[in-house]
Amino acid sequence: MAGLSGMISPHELLLDAMFFMKSSPPSFCPEGRTGDIDAILDVMDKAKEFIDISVMSYLPMWEFSPKPIFWNDIDAKLRERALNGHVKVRLLTGYWKHTHEATAGFLQSLAALNNTRLWT
């Protein structure tokens, strides 16, 4: 546990709980370590009442590639859980002068789903 906060000032955990380490990119994941995307999707799958997400920006595509590449892992899971999972989805995201023009469409389509609320 000493490496969680740093070797100089480790945190002592006294919890009646379980946790696991996750990391990203895949090159930082030793054998047996869960990757970020798998951990995020697993938490969303296990949600019973709500999924609350706060992000600086929301764009389920690669913004800096020569051609747009749809990256729908999280977006598809949010839609699935809002429609089929009977959980409330709330998303708080920034909307900046430099925000990609496609962002509004993705957010509006999420907002059209039942059990979904968005704040920008």
C-alpha positions as a printed NumPy array, in Angstrom:
array([[  0.   ,   0.   ,   0.   ],
       [  2.956,   2.347,   0.453],
       [  3.015,   3.378,  -3.189],
       [ -0.578,   4.633,  -3.398],
       [  0.216,   8.151,  -2.237],
       [  3.953,   8.124,  -2.385],
       [  6.774,   6.443,  -0.546],
       [  7.369,   9.429,   1.691],
       [  3.773,   9.83 ,   2.875],
       [  1.718,   6.682,   2.43 ],
       [ -1.918,   6.636,   3.466],
       [ -3.13 ,   4.038,   5.89 ],
       [ -6.505,   2.589,   4.946],
       [ -8.849,   1.319,   7.615],
       [-11.956,   0.48 ,   5.643],
       [-14.563,  -2.2  ,   5.637],
       [-14.433,  -2.167,   1.851],
       [-12.666,  -3.576,  -1.161],
       [-10.809,  -1.754,  -3.92 ],
       [ -8.589,  -2.496,  -6.879],
       [ -5.953,  -0.611,  -8.811],
       [ -6.567,   0.43 , -12.392],
       [ -4.345,   2.222, -14.842],
       [ -4.001,   3.54 , -18.351],
       [ -2.625,   3.352, -21.036],
       [ -2.404,  -0.427, -21.487],
       [  1.393,  -0.258, -21.458],
       [  1.136,   0.786, -17.772],
       [ -1.008,  -2.234, -16.878],
       [  1.02 ,  -5.126, -15.521],
       [ -0.492,  -8.586, -15.876],
       [ -3.663,  -8.838, -13.812],
       [ -4.211,  -5.056, -13.566],
       [ -7.532,  -3.705, -14.806],
       [ -7.416,  -0.99 , -17.459],
       [ -9.253,   2.318, -17.014],
       [-11.977,   1.715, -19.583],
       [-12.794,  -1.744, -18.233],
       [-12.99 ,  -0.352, -14.688],
       [-15.243,   2.546, -15.723],
       [-17.622,   0.304, -17.67 ],
       [-17.754,  -2.196, -14.79 ],
       [-18.726,   0.517, -12.291],
       [-21.416,   1.763, -14.684],
       [-22.751,  -1.799, -15.119],
       [-23.02 ,  -2.235, -11.351],
       [-24.839,   1.069, -10.725],
       [-28.219,   0.457,  -9.109],
       [-29.713,   3.955,  -8.879],
       [-27.576,   6.554, -10.637],
       [-24.458,   7.32 , -12.663],
       [-22.991,  10.776, -12.002],
       [-20.102,  11.903, -14.206],
       [-18.178,  15.175, -14.178],
       [-15.731,  15.846, -17.019],
       [-13.952,  18.854, -18.498],
       [-15.304,  17.974, -21.952],
       [-17.47 ,  15.245, -23.454],
       [-16.735,  14.061, -26.972],
       [-17.019,  10.341, -27.759],
       [-14.675,  10.552, -30.745],
       [-10.98 ,  11.095, -31.305],
       [-10.707,  14.835, -31.761],
       [ -7.109,  15.019, -32.962],
       [ -7.036,  12.306, -35.629],
       [ -6.912,  12.989, -39.386],
       [-10.385,  11.453, -39.784],
       [-13.049,  11.338, -37.059],
       [-13.034,   8.028, -35.187],
       [-16.1  ,   7.28 , -33.076],
       [-15.055,   6.059, -29.622],
       [-18.319,   4.955, -28.139],
       [-17.466,   2.717, -25.164],
       [-18.602,   5.163, -22.471],
       [-21.261,   6.89 , -24.582],
       [-22.917,   3.574, -25.492],
       [-22.82 ,   2.385, -21.871],
       [-24.457,   5.623, -20.649],
       [-27.246,   5.176, -23.199],
       [-27.685,   1.495, -22.371],
       [-27.902,   2.11 , -18.635],
       [-30.262,   5.096, -19.003],
       [-32.633,   3.177, -21.278],
       [-32.369,  -0.422, -20.086],
       [-30.799,  -0.218, -16.666],
       [-33.37 ,   2.039, -15.053],
       [-30.678,   4.255, -13.541],
       [-30.551,   8.04 , -13.518],
       [-27.619,   9.4  , -15.554],
       [-26.298,  12.867, -14.743],
       [-23.437,  14.431, -16.678],
       [-21.694,  17.676, -15.755],
       [-19.39 ,  18.91 , -18.499],
       [-17.6  ,  22.061, -19.553],
       [-18.572,  23.858, -22.752],
       [-15.77 ,  26.175, -23.808],
       [-14.951,  28.498, -26.701],
       [-12.64 ,  25.759, -28.   ],
       [-15.18 ,  22.936, -27.527],
       [-15.492,  20.757, -30.645],
       [-18.581,  21.577, -32.729],
       [-19.831,  17.961, -32.588],
       [-20.094,  18.079, -28.786],
       [-23.512,  19.779, -28.761],
       [-25.05 ,  17.01 , -30.868],
       [-23.705,  14.256, -28.634],
       [-24.95 ,  16.045, -25.514],
       [-28.387,  16.769, -26.984],
       [-28.86 ,  13.146, -28.016],
       [-27.952,  12.029, -24.489],
       [-30.34 ,  14.581, -22.99 ],
       [-33.185,  13.181, -25.116],
       [-33.018,   9.871, -23.232],
       [-35.16 ,   9.109, -20.211],
       [-33.387,   9.341, -16.855],
       [-30.668,  11.647, -18.223],
       [-29.754,  15.18 , -17.104],
       [-26.94 ,  17.333, -18.409],
       [-25.302,  20.463, -17.064],
       [-22.753,  22.569, -18.946]])
